[in-house]
Structures are given as structure tokens and as C-alpha cells.
Coordinates of C-alpha atoms in Angstrom, one line a residue:
X121 CA 63.7 169.0 93.6
X122 CA 59.9 169.0 93.5
X123 CA 60.0 168.8 89.8
X124 CA 62.3 165.7 90.0
X125 CA 60.2 164.0 92.7
X126 CA 56.9 164.1 90.7
X127 CA 58.2 161.8 87.9
X128 CA 59.6 159.4 90.5
X129 CA 56.4 159.3 92.4
X130 CA 54.5 158.6 89.2
X131 CA 56.8 155.6 88.4
X132 CA 56.4 154.3 92.0
X133 CA 52.6 154.4 91.7
X134 CA 52.7 152.8 88.3
X135 CA 54.7 149.8 89.5
X136 CA 52.4 149.4 92.6
X137 CA 49.5 149.0 90.2
X138 CA 51.5 146.7 87.8
X139 CA 53.8 144.5 90.0
X140 CA 54.4 142.0 87.1
X141 CA 56.0 144.7 85.0
X142 CA 58.2 145.7 87.9
X143 CA 59.6 142.2 88.3
X144 CA 60.0 141.9 84.5
X145 CA 62.2 145.0 84.6
X146 CA 64.3 143.6 87.4
X147 CA 64.7 140.3 85.5
X148 CA 65.9 142.2 82.4
X149 CA 68.4 144.2 84.5
X150 CA 69.8 141.0 86.0
X151 CA 70.0 139.3 82.5
X152 CA 71.9 142.3 81.1
X153 CA 74.4 142.1 84.0
X154 CA 74.9 138.4 83.5
X155 CA 75.6 138.9 79.8
X156 CA 78.2 141.5 80.6
X157 CA 79.8 139.2 83.2
X158 CA 79.7 136.2 80.7
X159 CA 81.4 138.4 78.0
X160 CA 84.2 139.3 80.4
X161 CA 84.8 135.6 81.0
X162 CA 85.4 135.1 77.3
X163 CA 87.6 138.1 76.6
X164 CA 89.2 138.7 80.0
X165 CA 92.0 136.2 79.5
X166 CA 93.7 137.4 76.4
X167 CA 97.4 137.2 77.3
X168 CA 99.9 136.2 74.7
X169 CA 100.2 132.8 76.3
X170 CA 96.5 132.1 76.0
X171 CA 96.1 131.9 72.3
X172 CA 95.8 128.2 71.9
X173 CA 92.0 128.0 72.1
X174 CA 92.2 124.5 73.6
X175 CA 90.0 122.7 76.1
X176 CA 91.1 123.8 79.6
X177 CA 91.4 120.3 80.9
X178 CA 93.6 119.1 78.0
X179 CA 95.7 122.2 78.2
X180 CA 96.4 121.7 81.9
X181 CA 97.5 118.2 81.3
X182 CA 100.6 119.4 79.4
X183 CA 101.9 121.3 82.4
X184 CA 100.8 118.8 85.1
X185 CA 98.2 121.3 86.5
X186 CA 94.6 120.8 87.0
X187 CA 93.8 124.1 88.5
X188 CA 95.5 126.7 86.4
X189 CA 93.2 128.4 83.8
X190 CA 95.3 131.3 82.9
X191 CA 97.0 129.7 79.9
X192 CA 93.8 129.0 78.0
X193 CA 91.4 131.2 76.2
X194 CA 87.6 131.5 75.9
X195 CA 86.8 129.5 79.0
X196 CA 83.6 131.3 80.0
X197 CA 81.6 130.9 83.2
X198 CA 80.7 127.2 82.8
X199 CA 84.4 126.2 82.2
X200 CA 85.4 128.0 85.4
X201 CA 82.6 126.3 87.4
X202 CA 83.6 122.9 86.0
X203 CA 87.2 123.5 86.7
X204 CA 86.7 124.7 90.3
X205 CA 84.5 121.7 91.1
X206 CA 87.2 119.2 90.0
X207 CA 89.7 118.0 92.5
X208 CA 91.9 121.0 93.1
X209 CA 95.5 121.9 93.7
X210 CA 97.2 118.5 92.9
X211 CA 100.2 118.8 90.6
X212 CA 103.0 116.4 90.3
X213 CA 106.6 117.5 90.1
X214 CA 109.9 117.4 92.0
X215 CA 109.0 118.0 95.7
X216 CA 111.5 120.8 96.0
X217 CA 109.8 122.6 93.2
X218 CA 106.3 122.6 94.7
X219 CA 106.9 125.5 97.1
X220 CA 108.2 127.8 94.5
X221 CA 105.8 126.7 91.8
X222 CA 102.9 128.9 92.9
X223 CA 105.2 132.0 93.1
X224 CA 106.6 131.4 89.6
X225 CA 103.4 130.3 88.0
X226 CA 102.6 133.7 86.5
X227 CA 105.9 133.8 84.8
X228 CA 105.6 130.2 83.6
X229 CA 102.2 130.9 82.0
X230 CA 103.5 133.9 80.2
X231 CA 106.5 132.0 78.8
X232 CA 104.6 128.7 78.2
X233 CA 101.6 129.2 76.1
X234 CA 100.3 126.6 73.7
X235 CA 102.8 123.9 72.9
X236 CA 100.7 121.7 70.7
X237 CA 102.0 123.1 67.4
X238 CA 105.5 123.9 68.4
X239 CA 107.0 121.5 65.9
X240 CA 105.5 123.4 63.0
X241 CA 106.2 126.8 64.7
X242 CA 109.9 125.9 65.0
X243 CA 110.0 125.1 61.3
X244 CA 107.9 128.0 60.2
X245 CA 109.5 129.7 57.2
X246 CA 111.6 126.7 56.3
X247 CA 110.5 124.8 53.2
X248 CA 110.1 121.1 53.7
X249 CA 111.7 120.5 50.3
X250 CA 115.0 121.9 51.5
X251 CA 115.1 119.7 54.6
X252 CA 116.9 116.4 54.6
X253 CA 117.4 115.8 58.3
X254 CA 117.4 111.9 58.3
X255 CA 113.6 111.6 58.7
X256 CA 112.3 112.3 55.1
X257 CA 113.8 113.4 51.8
X258 CA 111.9 115.3 49.1
X259 CA 112.0 113.2 45.9
X260 CA 110.0 115.5 43.5
X261 CA 106.7 116.3 41.8
X262 CA 104.9 113.4 40.2
X263 CA 101.9 112.8 38.0
X264 CA 98.9 111.3 39.7
X265 CA 95.8 109.7 38.0
X266 CA 92.6 109.0 39.9
X267 CA 92.2 105.8 38.0
X268 CA 95.7 104.6 38.5
X269 CA 97.4 106.1 41.6
X270 CA 101.1 106.9 41.8
X271 CA 101.1 105.7 45.4
X272 CA 98.7 102.8 46.0
X273 CA 98.7 102.4 49.8
X274 CA 96.4 104.0 52.3
X275 CA 95.3 107.6 52.0
X276 CA 93.6 110.2 54.1
X277 CA 92.4 113.8 53.6
X278 CA 92.2 116.9 55.8
X279 CA 91.0 120.0 54.1
X280 CA 91.7 122.3 57.1
X281 CA 94.9 121.1 58.8
X282 CA 97.0 119.0 56.4
X283 CA 100.8 119.5 56.8
X284 CA 103.8 117.8 55.2
X285 CA 104.9 116.3 58.5
X286 CA 101.5 115.0 59.4
X287 CA 101.3 113.1 56.1
X288 CA 104.9 111.8 56.7
X289 CA 104.1 110.6 60.2
X290 CA 100.9 108.8 59.1
X291 CA 102.7 107.0 56.3
X292 CA 105.7 106.1 58.4
X293 CA 103.6 104.7 61.2
X294 CA 102.1 102.3 58.6
X295 CA 105.5 101.2 57.3
X296 CA 105.3 102.8 53.9
X297 CA 108.4 104.0 52.0
X298 CA 106.8 107.1 50.4
X299 CA 104.5 109.8 51.4
X300 CA 102.8 112.1 48.8
X301 CA 100.7 115.2 49.1
X302 CA 98.1 116.4 46.6
X303 CA 95.6 119.3 46.2
X304 CA 97.0 120.9 49.4
X305 CA 95.0 118.5 51.6
X306 CA 95.3 114.9 50.4
X307 CA 97.9 112.4 51.7
X308 CA 98.9 109.2 49.9
X309 CA 101.2 106.4 51.0
X310 CA 103.0 103.7 49.0
X311 CA 105.9 101.3 48.8
X312 CA 106.9 102.4 45.3
X313 CA 106.2 105.3 42.9
X314 CA 104.2 104.1 39.8
X315 CA 104.0 107.3 37.8
X316 CA 106.4 109.6 35.8
X317 CA 107.9 112.9 37.0
X318 CA 106.2 116.2 36.5
X319 CA 107.5 119.7 36.4
X320 CA 108.2 121.2 39.9
X321 CA 106.1 124.2 38.9
X322 CA 103.0 122.0 38.7
X323 CA 103.2 121.2 42.5
X324 CA 102.2 124.7 43.4
X325 CA 99.4 124.3 46.0
X326 CA 100.0 125.4 49.5
X327 CA 99.3 123.0 52.4
X328 CA 96.0 123.7 54.1
X329 CA 97.7 123.5 57.5
X330 CA 101.0 125.4 56.8
X331 CA 101.2 128.0 54.1
X332 CA 105.0 127.9 54.0
X333 CA 105.1 124.5 52.3
X334 CA 103.8 123.0 49.0
X335 CA 101.4 120.0 49.1
X336 CA 101.3 119.0 45.4
X337 CA 98.8 120.3 42.9
X338 CA 95.9 119.3 40.7
X339 CA 96.6 115.6 40.0
X340 CA 100.2 116.2 41.1
X341 CA 102.0 114.7 44.1
X342 CA 104.8 116.2 46.1
X343 CA 106.5 112.9 47.2
X344 CA 108.9 112.3 50.1
X345 CA 111.0 109.2 50.8
X346 CA 110.7 108.2 54.5
X347 CA 113.5 107.0 56.7
X348 CA 111.6 104.4 58.7
X349 CA 112.4 103.2 62.2
X350 CA 113.2 99.5 62.5
X351 CA 109.8 98.7 64.0
X352 CA 107.9 100.5 61.2
X353 CA 109.9 98.7 58.6
X354 CA 108.4 95.4 59.8
X355 CA 105.1 96.5 58.5
X356 CA 103.6 95.7 55.1
X357 CA 101.1 98.5 54.3
X358 CA 98.5 98.3 57.0
X359 CA 99.5 94.8 58.1
X360 CA 102.2 94.2 60.7
X361 CA 104.8 91.5 60.1
X362 CA 105.0 89.2 63.1
X363 CA 107.6 86.7 61.9
X364 CA 108.2 83.1 60.8
X365 CA 106.7 80.4 63.0
X366 CA 106.6 76.6 63.0
X367 CA 103.4 74.9 61.9
X368 CA 101.1 74.3 64.9
X369 CA 100.3 70.7 65.8
X370 CA 96.6 71.1 64.9
X371 CA 96.3 73.6 62.2
X372 CA 92.5 73.3 61.8
X373 CA 91.9 73.9 65.5
X374 CA 94.5 76.7 65.8
X375 CA 93.6 78.5 62.6
X376 CA 90.0 77.7 61.8
X377 CA 89.7 79.3 58.4
X378 CA 91.8 78.1 55.4
X379 CA 91.7 78.7 51.7
X380 CA 93.9 78.0 48.7
X381 CA 94.7 81.2 46.7
X382 CA 95.9 81.2 43.1
X383 CA 99.0 83.5 42.6
X384 CA 99.4 84.0 46.3
X385 CA 100.7 87.3 47.7
X386 CA 100.7 88.9 51.1
X387 CA 98.0 91.4 50.0
X388 CA 95.6 88.6 49.0
X389 CA 96.0 86.7 52.2
X390 CA 95.7 89.8 54.4
X391 CA 92.7 91.0 52.4
X392 CA 90.9 87.7 52.8
X393 CA 91.6 87.4 56.6
X394 CA 90.5 91.0 57.0
X395 CA 87.2 90.3 55.3
X396 CA 86.8 87.2 57.6
X397 CA 87.4 89.6 60.5
X398 CA 90.4 87.7 61.8
X399 CA 93.5 89.4 63.3
X400 CA 96.1 86.9 61.9
X401 CA 96.8 86.3 58.2
X402 CA 99.1 83.2 58.0
X403 CA 100.8 82.3 54.7
X404 CA 101.8 78.7 54.0
X405 CA 102.8 78.4 50.3
X406 CA 99.5 78.7 48.3
X407 CA 97.4 78.3 51.5
X408 CA 96.1 81.2 53.5
X409 CA 95.0 80.6 57.2
X410 CA 93.1 83.1 59.3
X411 CA 92.5 83.2 63.0
X412 CA 93.5 84.7 66.4
X413 CA 96.5 84.1 68.7
X414 CA 95.7 81.2 71.1
X415 CA 97.6 78.8 73.3
X416 CA 97.7 76.5 70.3
X417 CA 99.4 79.2 68.2
X418 CA 100.7 81.9 70.6
X419 CA 103.4 83.4 68.4
X420 CA 105.9 83.2 71.3
X421 CA 108.3 80.8 69.6
X422 CA 109.8 82.7 66.7
X423 CA 111.8 80.8 64.1
X424 CA 114.7 82.0 61.8
X425 CA 113.1 83.9 58.9
X426 CA 115.3 82.0 56.4
X427 CA 113.1 78.9 57.1
X428 CA 110.2 80.8 55.6
X429 CA 112.0 82.0 52.5
X430 CA 109.6 80.7 49.8
X431 CA 108.7 83.0 47.0
X432 CA 105.0 83.9 46.5
X433 CA 103.6 82.9 43.2
X434 CA 101.8 86.2 42.8
X435 CA 104.7 88.5 43.9
X436 CA 108.3 87.5 43.4
X437 CA 109.8 89.8 46.1
X438 CA 107.6 88.4 48.9
X439 CA 107.9 85.3 51.1
X440 CA 104.9 83.1 51.5
X441 CA 106.2 80.4 53.7
X442 CA 105.7 76.6 53.2
X443 CA 103.9 73.6 54.6
X444 CA 106.2 73.5 57.8
X445 CA 107.0 77.2 58.4
X446 CA 104.4 79.9 58.3
X447 CA 104.7 83.6 57.6
X448 CA 102.4 85.6 59.9
X449 CA 101.0 89.1 59.5
X450 CA 98.6 90.9 61.9
X451 CA 95.7 92.5 60.1
X452 CA 93.9 95.7 61.1
X453 CA 91.0 93.7 62.5
X454 CA 90.6 94.4 66.2
X455 CA 90.8 91.4 68.5
X456 CA 87.7 92.0 70.7
X457 CA 88.6 89.4 73.4
X458 CA 90.2 92.0 75.6
X459 CA 88.2 95.1 74.7
X460 CA 85.4 95.0 77.3
X461 CA 86.2 97.1 80.4
X462 CA 84.1 97.9 83.5
X463 CA 84.3 99.4 86.9
X464 CA 84.8 96.9 89.8
X465 CA 81.5 95.3 90.8
X466 CA 82.2 95.8 94.5
X467 CA 84.2 98.5 96.2
X468 CA 87.9 97.5 96.6
X469 CA 89.1 97.0 100.1
X470 CA 92.6 98.0 99.3
X471 CA 94.1 100.8 97.3
X472 CA 96.8 99.7 94.8
X473 CA 99.0 102.4 93.4
X474 CA 100.5 102.2 89.9
X475 CA 103.4 104.5 90.7
X476 CA 106.1 105.9 88.4
X477 CA 108.2 108.8 87.6
X478 CA 106.6 110.9 84.8
X479 CA 107.7 109.5 81.4
X480 CA 108.2 106.0 82.7
X481 CA 105.3 104.5 80.8
X482 CA 102.5 104.8 83.3
X483 CA 99.8 105.6 80.7
X484 CA 100.9 102.6 78.6
X485 CA 100.9 100.3 81.7
X486 CA 97.4 101.4 82.5
X487 CA 96.3 100.6 78.9
X488 CA 97.8 97.1 79.3
X489 CA 96.3 96.5 82.7
X490 CA 92.8 97.5 81.6
X491 CA 92.9 95.2 78.6
X492 CA 94.4 92.3 80.6
X493 CA 92.0 92.6 83.5
X494 CA 88.8 94.1 82.0
X495 CA 88.7 96.7 84.7
X496 CA 89.3 100.5 84.6
X497 CA 92.3 102.0 86.2
X498 CA 92.0 105.3 88.2
X499 CA 94.2 108.3 88.7
X500 CA 95.4 110.5 91.5
X501 CA 95.0 113.4 89.0
X502 CA 92.4 114.3 86.4
X503 CA 93.4 114.5 82.7
X504 CA 90.6 115.2 80.3
X505 CA 92.6 114.1 77.3
X506 CA 93.1 110.7 78.8
X507 CA 89.4 110.4 79.7
X508 CA 88.6 111.2 76.1
X509 CA 90.9 108.4 75.0
X510 CA 88.9 105.8 77.0
X511 CA 90.3 105.9 80.5
X512 CA 86.9 106.2 82.1
X513 CA 88.3 105.8 85.6
X514 CA 90.1 109.1 85.2
X515 CA 87.0 111.0 86.5
X516 CA 86.6 108.9 89.6
X517 CA 88.0 110.1 92.8
X518 CA 91.1 108.1 93.5
X519 CA 89.6 106.7 96.7
X520 CA 86.4 105.6 95.1
X521 CA 87.4 101.9 95.2
X522 CA 85.8 101.3 91.7
X523 CA 89.2 101.0 89.9
X524 CA 91.7 98.2 89.9
X525 CA 94.7 100.5 90.6
X526 CA 95.5 104.2 90.7
X527 CA 98.0 106.1 88.7
X528 CA 100.3 108.4 90.7
X529 CA 103.6 110.2 90.2
X530 CA 103.6 111.4 93.8
X531 CA 106.5 110.8 96.2
X532 CA 106.9 111.5 99.9
X533 CA 105.9 109.5 102.9
X534 CA 102.4 110.8 103.5
X535 CA 101.2 110.3 99.8
X536 CA 102.8 106.8 99.6
X537 CA 101.4 105.5 102.9
X538 CA 97.9 106.3 101.7
X539 CA 98.2 103.1 99.5
X540 CA 98.0 99.5 100.7
X541 CA 100.3 98.2 98.0
X542 CA 101.9 99.4 94.8
X543 CA 103.3 98.4 91.4
X544 CA 106.3 100.6 90.9
X545 CA 107.3 101.3 87.3
X546 CA 110.9 102.2 86.7
X547 CA 112.4 103.3 83.4
X548 CA 115.8 104.2 82.1
X549 CA 116.2 107.8 83.2
X550 CA 117.7 108.9 80.0
X551 CA 114.6 107.7 78.1
X552 CA 112.1 108.7 80.9
X553 CA 113.4 112.3 81.0
X554 CA 113.2 112.7 77.2
X555 CA 109.7 111.2 77.2
X556 CA 108.4 113.5 79.9
X557 CA 110.1 116.5 78.2
X558 CA 108.2 115.6 75.0
X559 CA 105.0 115.2 76.9
X560 CA 105.4 118.5 78.7
X561 CA 105.9 120.5 75.5
X562 CA 104.1 118.3 73.0
X563 CA 101.3 116.4 74.7
X564 CA 101.0 112.6 75.4
X565 CA 102.0 111.5 72.0
X566 CA 103.5 114.7 70.6
X567 CA 107.0 116.1 70.5
X568 CA 108.9 119.0 71.9
X569 CA 110.2 121.4 69.2
X570 CA 113.8 121.7 68.3
X571 CA 113.7 125.2 69.8
X572 CA 112.9 123.7 73.2
X573 CA 115.6 121.0 73.0
X574 CA 118.3 123.4 72.0
X575 CA 117.0 126.2 74.3
X576 CA 117.3 126.8 78.0
X577 CA 114.2 124.6 78.8
X578 CA 116.0 121.3 78.4
X579 CA 119.0 121.9 80.7
X580 CA 116.7 123.4 83.3
X581 CA 114.4 120.4 83.0
X582 CA 117.2 117.9 83.5
X583 CA 118.6 119.8 86.5
X584 CA 115.2 119.7 88.3
X585 CA 113.8 116.4 87.2
X586 CA 116.8 114.0 87.2
X587 CA 117.2 114.0 91.0
X588 CA 113.5 113.4 91.3
X589 CA 113.8 110.2 89.2
X590 CA 116.0 108.7 91.9
X591 CA 114.2 110.1 94.9
X592 CA 110.9 109.0 93.6
X593 CA 112.0 105.3 93.4
X594 CA 113.8 105.5 96.8
X595 CA 110.7 107.0 98.5
X596 CA 108.5 104.2 97.3
X597 CA 111.0 101.5 98.3
X598 CA 111.3 103.1 101.8
X599 CA 107.7 103.9 102.5
X600 CA 105.7 101.5 100.3
X601 CA 103.9 98.7 102.2
X602 CA 103.9 96.0 99.5
X603 CA 105.9 97.0 96.4
X604 CA 106.3 95.1 93.2
X605 CA 108.9 96.6 90.9
X606 CA 108.4 96.4 87.1
X607 CA 111.0 97.8 84.8
X608 CA 109.6 99.4 81.7
X609 CA 112.2 97.7 79.5
X610 CA 111.4 94.2 80.9
X611 CA 107.7 94.8 80.2
X612 CA 108.4 95.8 76.7
X613 CA 110.8 92.9 76.1
X614 CA 108.6 90.2 77.7
X615 CA 105.1 91.6 77.8
X616 CA 103.2 88.3 78.3
X617 CA 105.0 87.1 81.5
X618 CA 105.5 90.5 83.0
X619 CA 101.9 91.5 82.5
X620 CA 100.8 88.1 83.9
X621 CA 102.8 88.9 87.0
X622 CA 101.1 92.3 87.4
X623 CA 97.6 90.8 87.0
X624 CA 98.4 88.2 89.7
X625 CA 99.8 90.9 92.0
X626 CA 96.4 92.7 91.6
X627 CA 94.7 89.5 92.9
X628 CA 92.9 88.6 89.7
X629 CA 92.7 85.3 87.8
X630 CA 94.9 85.3 84.6
X631 CA 93.2 84.8 81.3
X632 CA 95.8 83.6 78.8
X633 CA 93.6 84.3 75.7
X634 CA 93.1 87.8 77.1
X635 CA 96.9 88.3 77.5
X636 CA 97.4 87.1 73.9
X637 CA 94.8 89.6 72.8
X638 CA 96.7 92.4 74.6
X639 CA 100.0 91.5 72.8
X640 CA 98.3 92.1 69.5
X641 CA 97.3 95.7 70.5
X642 CA 99.8 96.6 73.0
X643 CA 100.6 100.0 71.7
X644 CA 97.2 101.5 71.9
X645 CA 97.2 105.3 71.1
X646 CA 100.1 106.1 73.4
X647 CA 103.2 105.5 71.3
X648 CA 105.1 108.3 69.6
X649 CA 106.1 108.0 66.0
X650 CA 109.7 107.1 65.4
X651 CA 109.9 109.6 62.5
X652 CA 110.8 112.6 64.7
X653 CA 113.5 111.2 66.9
X654 CA 116.3 113.5 67.7
X655 CA 119.4 113.0 65.5
X656 CA 121.8 114.1 68.3
X657 CA 122.4 113.3 71.9
X658 CA 120.8 116.0 74.1
X659 CA 122.7 115.0 77.2
X660 CA 126.0 116.8 78.0
X661 CA 128.9 115.0 79.7
X662 CA 128.0 116.8 82.9
X663 CA 124.4 115.6 82.7
X664 CA 125.5 112.1 82.1
X665 CA 127.9 112.0 85.0
X666 CA 125.1 113.2 87.3
X667 CA 122.5 110.8 86.0
X668 CA 124.9 107.9 86.1
X669 CA 125.5 108.5 89.8
X670 CA 121.7 108.5 90.4
X671 CA 121.4 105.2 88.5
X672 CA 124.0 103.6 90.8
X673 CA 122.2 104.9 93.9
X674 CA 118.9 103.3 92.7
X675 CA 120.6 100.1 91.7
X676 CA 122.2 99.7 95.2
X677 CA 118.8 100.4 96.9
X678 CA 117.1 97.7 94.8
X679 CA 119.7 95.1 95.6
X680 CA 119.7 96.0 99.3
X681 CA 116.1 94.9 99.3
X682 CA 116.9 91.5 97.6
X683 CA 115.4 92.7 94.3
X684 CA 117.1 92.6 90.9
X685 CA 119.0 95.7 90.2
X686 CA 118.3 98.0 87.3
X687 CA 118.6 96.5 83.8
X688 CA 122.1 96.5 82.3
X689 CA 121.3 99.1 79.7
X690 CA 120.8 101.7 82.4
X691 CA 124.3 101.4 83.7
X692 CA 126.9 103.8 82.4
X693 CA 129.5 102.4 80.1

């Protein structure tokens, strides 16, 4: 013992003489401990369901949770601190599921995992060439020349994550007939193939984002023909066909820039107006007019397209209109008249809810309201992915009073009575349930995989969520203080007048130019591509019978309050 005490005594005397060194040693000890703790934060959550490697906030948005961290990986100490300081514990879902949600959370996490790439996972091992499912058909391998492209529309490259379906989606969204992949990472779109065939063996390069499929080769394109949705087919390359319209009374005032173009074609007029930074390209014979939608030329009075059938001199298969009836395209130029957004200059005295069942278009309605009013919308929740898409009110506490209205999916008397008034969005339950199922398993603009649709997830989802669709509406009608009902389908069909009514309900002055600007960019980044729509009806007869009864209940409740019932397309046939 004496032999052990002597060294300890020497160390004690040493540090008494050198206190700075003592504190340095303590600091090193604490640093080492912190590093060990930090390392455990990175590796401690390595369950099978945590392999997505995504941002914790974005991951939580897919399950409706803002507090669960167990289904993400590599969060570290700072991620945990950030998460815990956010508003905690608020998840939306059917009220009867909330009690059991905490008990079943661990199982859900284990089964759930990362759903962002489920489409590709479900198709793993299946070659895209062998698939003709009504969305795209493989045509063959074609020669490509850098000086004279086989597909001459838009193109984009991704040397890390290119997949066949990503290329198809991008081309379909722009209205092109064909999508082609080259060098494993390049995507080209076009309306026609302007090159000869090549041997299939020459399209031998694997896609960068999926090794199971071929994405062309060196100067070789793997080309697919796309089956476009009706809306996509109204596009011409990057320009959107708006229709045939009668000549405005004052063309010079309505469309301030005009030029005569030799050998007129749609491309030439669209290119000229794009260079002039105008959102409308208007063809009138050999004249090209450029401008923006205004009250003088609002694009609200659509004419029969036959009145505009006048062949373009530069392209025999295109219509260029005439002196009386104009062909109108929307260019890719952004109309900036409705892009400025701010927080309210003074704190709002009343809280206005933008309430809806999940999947009923709440995010889309927020986008429209922000563009139409110039003010940010808030949220009862926090979704990092929406904040990153420009919804800056997402981070504000919902009672801050700085936002024009507050998104909520809540139901129940206490939550509803917290608001002074509300816009209640209602959507056809058949569409809303499918949209929410896609969001739950594929993100805000993604898709659930075929495995989820055909597995046990879909029936279980309908069983739990369909009754909530009805009870959500009934609760807001019963407990809401001042409720304005807006049907998703009516807003989509007549955006101008419906959105005008919403702005007036919010107590703001309506700007017609601003509303016309919104019409030109109504979709934002919140619309799913039509390319991956299900080719079969996921609803069983039993599901339909149950949902039809719920529709009748909601319809009766609306009419009882002297409101118009649900749109006709909701009702069972």
C-alpha cells in the first residue's frame, strides 16, 4: 500500500504546482468522453428500418410524425437537439388510432423503413425493356450523334442516380412522345426519332441509378415511347398549349410585343417570346405576339379549336391561328407578378384554419393562397421538406399570428375551437385516400410501390382512414365557428373564381392580375406525374359500399346547413 501511495502523492504534488496542466488533463478527458458519446449517436440507430440516410425532418413527414427519430440513420447529437426543441408530439391521423399509435410505434418503424425508393425496389430485378404496362414501351436501340441528335427536345444528365423511370417521368411531364437514355446517365426527350436503329448489343451501359436496367451506350440511345396523360399531351415540348382564343379588342395594349416571322412555327414564336421574357406566346398567322395574361386577354373564354386551324408556313402539322383567332402557348418564363411573399406586417387578430383531410389538396391550396395573397401560410405541424420548397411559414408556431392561415388535418372539438374561422377543403374520398396513401409511402409528390398497393398496407389504410374522411368533415361542420367549404374539384375546375372567394374570405383585397398570374403557375411543385397511375381499381366492392355510405352522410350534413352538397362525381353510381 505504501508503495502505491508514493506515486499518487507525487502526482498530487505535481498538479498542485502546475494547476494549468491539471485542468488541461480534465479537458482532454471530457473531450474524449464527448467523442465517444457523439459516435454512439451516429451508430446507435442501425436497425433495418433506418437505412435510408435521409434528413430526419423529411423522413418524419412521410409518416405524419415530428417526434420519431428511430426510422432515420446518422442523426448525431445536433439532430437530436434540433428535433427535441421543435414542437413535439403532434401527429395527425384518425382519432381512434392515436391511443394505440404510441404502443405500436416500434413495430411500425421496424416494418416501415425508407419508402422514398420503393418504386424502384419493387421493380428490382425486372428489366424495363420487358415491361409494357401502359406507361411506356421500349422501342429499341438507336444511333445518336452529338451534332445531330436523335431526340431533339430537352435533355438532362445525372451521373449518380439516373434511372429509366426518372427519365420517362421527366419527358412525360413535358409532353414529349419519346424518352431516350445514353451513356448510363443522360436523358433525352423528343416528339420524333430522327436516327436509324442500332444493334441491341450496342446499348450495353447500365443505368447509374439502377444496375438492373440498360441506359443506352456510347452514342447509343435506349428509347421508350411514352403513353402520355391527357394533360401532358396538351404540351409542345417545354411550352403548354392553352387553347384557341378570339382576338382581343386592343391587341397592342393586351399583347405589347409583336413581330412578323417568316416561315412561322410554334417553336419560333415560343423561342422569341421566351427571349423577350414573356409568359404567353400567341400565334396569329405569320404574326407572333408576346405578353402576360391580363383582364384584356384573360384566357377565360376558350373558343373551338377548329377556328384556329390554319397551317403554319414553317411546319405543316402545326396550327398557327389567323387574324381573328389566336393560338396561345405558355412559355417557361415565370410570371413574377405573384411571386413575392412575406409574413403579415402586423400580428393577425384571428386564427384562420385551412383544414382538410390528408390527401385533399391542402399543400396545393396553400401554394395558391400564398401566390394570390402575397402572404405566407402557416402549419399546425412542421414539415422540413415543405419548408425547403418555400413554405417559410412552416417554421413559425401556428399561433404566431404572422401567417394568413394555418394548415391543419386535426379533428375534434378542442382542436377546432382553437380557430376563429376556417376554410374547409373537401375532396372526393376515392381520390383523397389514394393521394394520402401515395404520400405516406412515397412522399409529397412520389408514389407508393406496387407492393404496397397489392399488399396488406392498402386494405388496412382504407379501413382506418375512410371513416376519418367523413368524421373530419362532420367535426368541422359541427364545431367550426365560421366555415367556408371549398371542394377540391371545384377549385381545380374554376380556379379563378374559387380562389377569389377564398381571398375575400381571408379579408384581403383581390388583385385580378395576381390571380391571373396564379393560373399560369397553379401546379407549383406539388403535382404527381400522370405516368405512374394505377392501371387497375384498388377499391374492392366492400370498400366502395362503405365509402359510398360515408359520402351520403357528408352530403346530407352539408345540405342540412344550407350548403351545396358534394359534387356529383362523388356520389356512387
